[in-house]
CSV table of C-alpha atoms and ligand atoms in Angstrom, one decimal:
chain,number,residue,atom,x,y,z
A,1,MET,CA,5.2,33.3,7.0
A,2,ALA,CA,7.5,32.0,9.6
A,3,ARG,CA,9.0,28.5,9.4
A,4,ILE,CA,9.8,26.7,12.6
A,5,TYR,CA,12.8,24.5,13.3
A,6,ASN,CA,11.2,21.1,13.0
A,7,PHE,CA,13.0,18.3,15.0
A,8,SER,CA,10.4,15.6,14.1
A,9,ALA,CA,11.7,12.1,13.6
A,10,GLY,CA,9.5,11.6,10.5
A,11,PRO,CA,7.9,12.8,8.4
A,12,ALA,CA,10.5,15.4,8.8
A,13,ILE,CA,12.1,18.6,7.7
A,14,LEU,CA,12.9,19.0,4.0
A,15,PRO,CA,15.3,21.6,2.5
A,16,GLU,CA,13.5,24.9,2.1
A,17,GLU,CA,15.0,25.3,-1.4
A,18,VAL,CA,13.3,22.1,-2.5
A,19,LEU,CA,10.0,23.1,-1.2
A,20,LYS,CA,10.2,26.5,-2.9
A,21,GLU,CA,11.1,25.0,-6.2
A,22,ALA,CA,8.2,22.6,-5.9
A,23,ALA,CA,5.9,25.5,-5.1
A,24,GLU,CA,7.1,27.3,-8.2
A,25,GLU,CA,6.5,24.3,-10.4
A,26,MET,CA,3.2,23.4,-8.8
A,27,LEU,CA,0.9,24.6,-11.6
A,28,ASP,CA,3.2,24.2,-14.5
A,29,TYR,CA,6.0,21.7,-14.5
A,30,ARG,CA,8.6,22.6,-17.2
A,31,GLY,CA,6.1,24.1,-19.6
A,32,SER,CA,3.8,21.1,-19.5
A,33,GLY,CA,0.9,23.2,-18.2
A,34,MET,CA,0.3,20.8,-15.4
A,35,SER,CA,1.6,19.7,-12.0
A,36,VAL,CA,3.7,16.6,-11.7
A,37,MET,CA,0.8,15.3,-9.5
A,38,GLU,CA,-1.4,15.4,-12.6
A,39,MET,CA,1.0,13.8,-15.0
A,40,SER,CA,0.8,10.3,-16.4
A,41,HIS,CA,3.6,8.0,-15.1
A,42,ARG,CA,3.9,6.8,-18.7
A,43,SER,CA,4.5,10.2,-20.1
A,44,LYS,CA,7.9,11.2,-21.6
A,45,LEU,CA,8.3,14.0,-19.2
A,46,TYR,CA,7.7,11.7,-16.2
A,47,ASP,CA,10.0,9.1,-17.6
A,48,THR,CA,12.8,11.6,-17.8
A,49,LEU,CA,12.1,12.8,-14.2
A,50,LEU,CA,12.3,9.2,-12.9
A,51,LYS,CA,15.4,8.4,-14.8
A,52,GLU,CA,17.1,11.6,-13.6
A,53,ALA,CA,16.2,10.8,-10.0
A,54,GLU,CA,17.7,7.4,-10.3
A,55,ALA,CA,20.8,8.6,-12.0
A,56,ASP,CA,21.4,11.3,-9.4
A,57,LEU,CA,20.9,8.7,-6.6
A,58,ARG,CA,23.4,6.4,-8.3
A,59,GLU,CA,25.9,9.2,-8.6
A,60,LEU,CA,25.5,10.3,-4.9
A,61,MET,CA,25.8,6.8,-3.5
A,62,GLU,CA,28.2,5.5,-6.2
A,63,ILE,CA,25.9,2.6,-6.7
A,64,PRO,CA,27.6,-0.2,-8.8
A,65,ASP,CA,25.9,-1.3,-12.0
A,66,ASN,CA,25.0,-4.7,-10.6
A,67,TYR,CA,22.6,-3.1,-8.2
A,68,LYS,CA,19.0,-2.2,-9.1
A,69,VAL,CA,17.3,0.9,-7.6
A,70,LEU,CA,13.6,0.5,-7.0
A,71,PHE,CA,11.1,3.2,-6.0
A,72,LEU,CA,8.3,1.4,-4.2
A,73,GLN,CA,5.4,2.1,-1.8
A,74,GLY,CA,4.2,0.5,1.4
A,75,GLY,CA,6.8,2.3,3.6
A,76,ALA,CA,9.8,0.7,5.2
A,77,SER,CA,7.4,-1.6,7.1
A,78,GLN,CA,6.3,-3.4,4.0
A,79,GLN,CA,9.9,-4.4,3.4
A,80,PHE,CA,9.8,-6.3,6.7
A,81,ALA,CA,7.7,-8.9,4.8
A,82,MET,CA,9.0,-8.4,1.3
A,83,ILE,CA,12.6,-9.2,2.3
A,84,PRO,CA,11.9,-12.7,3.7
A,85,MET,CA,9.3,-13.4,1.0
A,86,ASN,CA,12.0,-12.8,-1.7
A,87,LEU,CA,15.2,-13.7,0.0
A,88,MET,CA,14.5,-16.6,2.3
A,89,LYS,CA,15.5,-19.4,0.0
A,90,ASN,CA,16.7,-21.7,2.8
A,91,GLY,CA,13.9,-20.5,5.1
A,92,LYS,CA,16.2,-18.9,7.6
A,93,ALA,CA,17.6,-15.5,8.4
A,94,ASP,CA,19.6,-13.9,11.2
A,95,TYR,CA,18.4,-10.6,12.8
A,96,ILE,CA,20.3,-8.2,15.0
A,97,VAL,CA,17.7,-6.6,17.2
A,98,THR,CA,18.7,-3.0,18.2
A,99,GLY,CA,15.4,-1.4,18.5
A,100,GLN,CA,11.7,-1.5,17.7
A,101,TRP,CA,12.1,-1.3,14.0
A,102,ALA,CA,14.5,-4.2,13.9
A,103,LYS,CA,12.3,-6.1,16.3
A,104,LYS,CA,9.2,-5.6,14.1
A,105,ALA,CA,11.2,-6.8,11.1
A,106,TYR,CA,12.4,-9.9,13.1
A,107,GLU,CA,8.8,-10.7,14.1
A,108,GLU,CA,7.5,-10.3,10.6
A,109,ALA,CA,10.2,-12.6,9.2
A,110,ALA,CA,9.2,-15.3,11.7
A,111,LYS,CA,5.9,-15.6,9.9
A,112,TYR,CA,7.7,-16.7,6.7
A,113,GLY,CA,10.6,-18.9,8.1
A,114,THR,CA,13.0,-19.3,10.9
A,115,ALA,CA,14.1,-15.9,12.2
A,116,VAL,CA,17.1,-16.1,14.5
A,117,LYS,CA,17.8,-13.3,17.0
A,118,LEU,CA,21.5,-13.2,16.5
A,119,ALA,CA,22.1,-10.4,19.0
A,120,SER,CA,20.1,-7.8,20.8
A,121,SER,CA,20.5,-4.7,23.0
A,122,GLU,CA,17.0,-5.0,24.5
A,123,ASP,CA,18.6,-5.5,28.0
A,124,GLU,CA,19.5,-1.8,28.1
A,125,THR,CA,16.5,-0.3,26.3
A,126,TYR,CA,18.5,-0.4,23.1
A,127,ALA,CA,20.9,2.2,24.3
A,128,TYR,CA,23.9,0.6,22.5
A,129,ILE,CA,24.9,-1.5,19.5
A,130,PRO,CA,26.1,-5.0,20.4
A,131,ASP,CA,29.5,-6.2,19.4
A,132,CYS,CA,29.0,-7.7,16.0
A,133,SER,CA,32.5,-8.7,15.1
A,134,ASP,CA,32.2,-12.4,15.8
A,135,LEU,CA,28.5,-13.5,16.1
A,136,PRO,CA,27.4,-17.1,15.6
A,137,VAL,CA,25.9,-16.4,12.1
A,138,SER,CA,23.7,-19.3,11.1
A,139,GLU,CA,25.5,-21.5,8.5
A,140,ASP,CA,22.3,-21.7,6.3
A,141,ALA,CA,21.1,-18.1,6.9
A,142,ASP,CA,19.9,-16.4,3.7
A,143,TYR,CA,20.9,-13.1,5.1
A,144,VAL,CA,21.8,-11.1,8.2
A,145,TYR,CA,19.5,-8.2,8.9
A,146,ILE,CA,20.2,-4.9,10.7
A,147,CYS,CA,18.6,-1.6,11.3
A,148,GLU,CA,21.6,0.7,10.8
A,149,ASN,CA,20.3,3.8,12.5
A,150,ASN,CA,17.8,3.3,15.3
A,151,THR,CA,15.5,6.3,15.0
A,152,ILE,CA,13.8,5.9,18.3
A,153,TYR,CA,16.9,5.1,20.5
A,154,GLY,CA,19.5,7.2,18.7
A,155,THR,CA,22.1,4.6,18.0
A,156,LYS,CA,24.0,3.9,14.9
A,157,TYR,CA,26.3,1.1,13.7
A,158,LYS,CA,29.8,2.7,13.3
A,159,LYS,CA,31.0,-0.6,11.8
A,160,LEU,CA,28.9,-3.1,9.9
A,161,PRO,CA,28.6,-6.5,11.4
A,162,ASN,CA,30.8,-9.4,10.3
A,163,THR,CA,28.2,-11.5,8.5
A,164,LYS,CA,30.8,-14.2,7.7
A,165,GLY,CA,30.0,-14.0,4.1
A,166,LYS,CA,26.3,-13.9,4.3
A,167,VAL,CA,24.2,-11.2,2.5
A,168,LEU,CA,23.7,-8.1,4.6
A,169,VAL,CA,20.3,-6.4,4.5
A,170,SER,CA,20.0,-3.0,6.1
A,171,ASP,CA,17.2,-0.7,7.0
A,172,VAL,CA,18.7,2.8,6.5
A,173,SER,CA,15.4,4.8,6.8
A,174,SER,CA,16.8,7.3,9.2
A,175,CYS,CA,20.4,7.6,8.0
A,176,PHE,CA,19.7,7.5,4.2
A,177,LEU,CA,22.1,9.8,2.4
A,178,SER,CA,23.6,11.2,5.6
A,179,GLU,CA,27.1,9.9,4.9
A,180,PRO,CA,28.9,8.0,2.1
A,181,VAL,CA,28.3,4.2,2.1
A,182,ASN,CA,30.0,1.4,0.3
A,183,VAL,CA,27.0,-0.2,-1.4
A,184,SER,CA,29.0,-3.3,-2.3
A,185,ASP,CA,29.1,-4.2,1.4
A,186,TYR,CA,25.3,-4.9,1.3
A,187,GLY,CA,22.9,-7.2,-0.5
A,188,VAL,CA,19.9,-4.9,0.1
A,189,ILE,CA,19.8,-1.3,1.4
A,190,PHE,CA,16.3,0.1,1.9
A,191,GLY,CA,14.6,3.0,3.5
A,192,GLY,CA,11.4,4.9,3.8
A,193,VAL,CA,12.2,8.3,2.5
A,194,GLN,CA,10.2,10.4,5.0
A,195,LYS,CA,13.0,10.7,7.4
A,196,ASN,CA,15.8,12.1,5.4
A,197,VAL,CA,15.0,12.1,1.7
A,198,GLY,CA,11.5,13.1,0.9
A,199,PRO,CA,7.8,13.0,1.6
A,200,ALA,CA,6.1,9.9,3.0
A,201,GLY,CA,4.9,7.4,0.4
A,202,VAL,CA,8.1,6.3,-1.2
A,203,VAL,CA,10.5,3.6,-0.1
A,204,ILE,CA,13.7,3.1,-2.0
A,205,VAL,CA,15.3,-0.4,-2.3
A,206,ILE,CA,18.8,-0.8,-3.6
A,207,ILE,CA,19.3,-4.5,-4.3
A,208,ARG,CA,22.1,-6.6,-5.8
A,209,GLU,CA,20.9,-8.1,-9.0
A,210,ASP,CA,21.6,-11.8,-8.2
A,211,LEU,CA,19.2,-11.5,-5.2
A,212,ILE,CA,16.3,-10.6,-7.6
A,213,THR,CA,14.9,-14.0,-8.7
A,214,GLU,CA,11.5,-15.5,-9.6
A,215,GLU,CA,12.1,-18.0,-6.8
A,216,VAL,CA,10.0,-16.4,-4.0
A,217,LEU,CA,8.0,-17.9,-1.2
A,218,PRO,CA,4.7,-19.5,-2.4
A,219,GLY,CA,1.8,-17.1,-2.3
A,220,THR,CA,4.0,-14.0,-2.5
A,221,PRO,CA,1.7,-11.3,-4.1
A,222,THR,CA,2.9,-10.0,-7.5
A,223,MET,CA,3.3,-6.5,-6.0
A,224,LEU,CA,5.7,-7.8,-3.3
A,225,GLN,CA,8.1,-9.4,-5.8
A,226,TYR,CA,11.3,-7.5,-6.4
A,227,LYS,CA,11.6,-9.0,-9.8
A,228,ILE,CA,8.3,-7.5,-11.1
A,229,HIS,CA,9.4,-4.0,-10.0
A,230,ALA,CA,13.0,-4.5,-11.3
A,231,ASP,CA,11.8,-5.8,-14.7
A,232,HIS,CA,9.5,-2.8,-15.1
A,233,GLY,CA,11.9,-0.1,-14.0
A,234,SER,CA,9.7,0.8,-11.0
A,235,LEU,CA,6.8,1.3,-13.4
A,236,TYR,CA,4.9,-2.0,-13.0
A,237,ASN,CA,2.0,-0.1,-11.6
A,238,THR,CA,1.6,3.6,-10.8
A,239,PRO,CA,4.5,4.6,-8.6
A,240,PRO,CA,4.3,7.4,-6.0
A,241,THR,CA,5.0,9.9,-8.7
A,242,TYR,CA,5.0,13.2,-6.7
A,243,GLY,CA,7.0,11.7,-3.9
A,244,ILE,CA,9.7,10.5,-6.3
A,245,TYR,CA,9.8,14.0,-7.9
A,246,ILE,CA,10.5,15.6,-4.5
A,247,CYS,CA,13.2,12.9,-3.8
A,248,GLY,CA,14.8,13.8,-7.1
A,249,LYS,CA,14.9,17.4,-6.0
A,250,VAL,CA,16.5,16.4,-2.7
A,251,PHE,CA,19.2,14.4,-4.6
A,252,GLN,CA,20.0,17.5,-6.7
A,253,TRP,CA,20.1,19.6,-3.5
A,254,LEU,CA,22.6,17.1,-2.1
A,255,LYS,CA,24.7,17.2,-5.2
A,256,LYS,CA,24.8,21.0,-5.0
A,257,MET,CA,25.8,20.7,-1.3
A,258,GLY,CA,28.9,18.7,-2.5
A,259,GLY,CA,27.6,15.2,-2.1
A,260,LEU,CA,27.6,12.7,0.7
A,261,SER,CA,31.1,13.4,2.1
A,262,ALA,CA,30.2,17.1,2.4
A,263,ILE,CA,26.9,16.5,4.0
A,264,GLN,CA,28.5,14.0,6.4
A,265,LYS,CA,30.9,16.8,7.6
A,266,ILE,CA,28.0,19.1,8.2
A,267,ASN,CA,26.1,16.4,10.0
A,268,GLN,CA,29.1,15.7,12.2
A,269,GLU,CA,29.5,19.3,13.0
A,270,LYS,CA,25.8,19.7,13.9
A,271,ALA,CA,25.7,16.6,16.1
A,272,ALA,CA,28.9,17.6,17.9
A,273,ILE,CA,27.3,20.9,19.0
A,274,LEU,CA,24.4,19.1,20.6
A,275,TYR,CA,26.4,16.2,22.1
A,276,GLU,CA,29.1,18.4,23.5
A,277,TYR,CA,26.5,20.5,25.3
A,278,LEU,CA,24.7,17.3,26.6
A,279,ASP,CA,28.0,16.0,28.0
A,280,SER,CA,28.6,19.3,29.8
A,281,SER,CA,25.1,20.0,31.0
A,282,ARG,CA,24.0,19.6,34.6
A,283,LEU,CA,20.4,19.3,33.7
A,284,PHE,CA,20.2,17.3,30.4
A,285,LYS,CA,21.8,14.0,29.7
A,286,GLY,CA,22.1,11.9,26.6
A,287,THR,CA,20.8,8.3,26.7
A,288,VAL,CA,23.1,6.5,24.3
A,289,ARG,CA,26.5,4.9,24.8
A,290,LYS,CA,28.9,7.5,23.4
A,291,GLU,CA,30.6,5.4,20.7
A,292,ASP,CA,27.2,4.4,19.3
A,293,ARG,CA,25.6,7.8,19.0
A,294,SER,CA,23.6,8.6,15.9
A,295,LEU,CA,24.3,11.8,13.9
A,296,MET,CA,20.6,12.0,13.0
A,297,ASN,CA,18.5,11.3,16.1
A,298,VAL,CA,19.6,12.6,19.5
A,299,PRO,CA,17.5,11.5,22.5
A,300,PHE,CA,18.1,13.2,25.9
A,301,LEU,CA,16.5,13.3,29.3
A,302,ILE,CA,16.1,15.5,32.3
A,303,GLY,CA,14.8,12.7,34.4
A,304,ASN,CA,11.9,14.7,35.7
A,305,MET,CA,8.7,14.4,33.7
A,306,GLU,CA,7.2,17.7,34.8
A,307,LEU,CA,10.3,19.6,33.8
A,308,GLU,CA,10.5,17.7,30.5
A,309,ASP,CA,6.9,18.7,29.7
A,310,LYS,CA,7.7,22.3,30.5
A,311,PHE,CA,10.8,22.1,28.3
A,312,ILE,CA,8.9,20.8,25.3
A,313,LYS,CA,6.2,23.4,25.8
A,314,GLU,CA,8.5,26.3,26.1
A,315,ALA,CA,10.7,25.1,23.2
A,316,LYS,CA,7.6,25.0,21.0
A,317,ALA,CA,6.8,28.5,22.0
A,318,ALA,CA,10.3,29.4,20.9
A,319,GLY,CA,9.9,27.9,17.4
A,320,LEU,CA,11.6,24.6,18.3
A,321,GLU,CA,9.1,21.9,17.6
A,322,ASN,CA,8.5,18.2,17.8
A,323,LEU,CA,11.1,17.5,20.5
A,324,LYS,CA,9.1,15.0,22.5
A,325,GLY,CA,10.9,11.7,22.7
A,326,HIS,CA,9.3,8.4,21.6
A,327,ARG,CA,6.9,7.0,24.2
A,328,SER,CA,9.2,4.0,24.8
A,329,VAL,CA,12.2,6.1,25.8
A,330,GLY,CA,10.4,9.2,27.2
A,331,GLY,CA,12.2,12.5,27.5
A,332,MET,CA,13.2,14.4,24.4
A,333,ARG,CA,14.6,13.6,21.0
A,334,ALA,CA,16.0,16.0,18.4
A,335,SER,CA,16.1,14.7,14.9
A,336,ILE,CA,18.7,16.7,13.0
A,337,TYR,CA,18.5,15.3,9.5
A,338,ASN,CA,20.3,16.6,6.5
A,339,ALA,CA,17.9,19.4,6.0
A,340,MET,CA,18.2,20.8,9.5
A,341,PRO,CA,20.3,23.9,9.2
A,342,ILE,CA,23.2,24.3,11.7
A,343,GLU,CA,21.4,27.4,12.9
A,344,GLY,CA,18.5,25.2,14.1
A,345,VAL,CA,20.9,23.1,16.2
A,346,ARG,CA,22.5,26.3,17.6
A,347,ALA,CA,19.1,27.7,18.4
A,348,LEU,CA,18.2,24.5,20.2
A,349,VAL,CA,21.4,24.4,22.3
A,350,SER,CA,21.1,28.1,23.3
A,351,PHE,CA,17.5,27.5,24.3
A,352,MET,CA,18.6,24.4,26.3
A,353,LYS,CA,21.3,26.5,28.1
A,354,LYS,CA,18.8,29.1,29.0
A,355,PHE,CA,16.4,26.5,30.2
A,356,GLU,CA,19.1,24.9,32.3
A,357,GLU,CA,20.0,28.2,34.0
A,358,GLU,CA,16.4,29.0,34.7
A,359,ASN,CA,15.5,25.6,36.1
A,360,LEU,CA,18.5,24.1,37.7
A,361,ALA,CA,18.1,26.0,41.0
A,362,GLU,CA,14.5,24.9,41.5
B,401,PLP,C1,10.3,5.1,10.5
B,401,PLP,C2,11.0,3.9,10.3
B,401,PLP,C3,10.4,2.7,9.8
B,401,PLP,C4,9.0,2.6,9.4
B,401,PLP,O1,8.7,3.4,8.3
B,401,PLP,P1,7.3,3.3,7.6
B,401,PLP,O2,7.6,4.0,6.3
B,401,PLP,O3,6.4,4.1,8.4
B,401,PLP,O4,6.9,1.9,7.4
B,401,PLP,C5,11.2,1.6,9.7
B,401,PLP,N1,12.5,1.6,10.0
B,401,PLP,C6,13.1,2.7,10.5
B,401,PLP,C7,14.6,2.7,10.9
B,401,PLP,C8,12.4,3.9,10.7
B,401,PLP,O5,13.0,5.0,11.2
């Protein structure tokens, strides 16, 4: 059995240790004689598992007591509707559009109220993060919305926007648990876990308690009300039980690695290897403004589609897979999430160097 280096943007690489543990427990979880997949979500054993997962996440992110942690379904995309349905009390929200995911959220919100495009980087194919230090935030905005790490374009907010006192809502799908965060700076932090935390099927919402109310837009389905899920401790209906179990294992893995400051250091080290090479390469070039570069998703180009196809093909043959860029950017993208070992990044860069030598003269 040979594992590849998987640079997919999501669903994405998971820690090998976690997968091995899950394999060992597949038929018999902690002496229960069954798999977690087969277990009632109302059982004592599952309740313990869920509570441990939440406690570990709270510890990792230092989540204050006045925030709820919800394990939900529907992916990050369902939050694009759930957020306005639950939070648009004045019927207005401001959106900073830094990529396709933010744009989708903005367009969805416009179905439920007035969505204001506060700033955008669409003019340069989202290759930068706009200056958000003094934006004309709407006086009656219920919240300001951002996508903190732009998976497709490889940009990341290095400084949160000045929301002028308004609630900040952030999609962290592709930077979840990649570095320490100050949860109190946000009203809502949410992310689909399939990028950096676990298998597809779970979305985690961290939400300040005062934002969880019964006052939601008329017609909001029960399943799309934060209050229902908060009141039932994420057990209103059957949660994505197995996915949460894997997330819990990833939380424990992160704790063993030394927590979020430790993983941030490793992530910085990994990204630096790739960016330093891109800055010195005569064949490849990065697509993002330097100060806005993501530590997680690294898009790069050759600028010659034929050579790019050749690169992706030969990389795959060398065990470096899923390097094709998103169709809206083209070129290549290496997603180097928490679980990507530094050896994977080194292997990618030495492959790129070799490819550069072989193809530059042509
Ligand atoms: C992948 C992604 C999404 C969409 O996630 P789904 O779980 O497929 O709905 C939303 N936002 C960001 C930043 C993403 O990377």
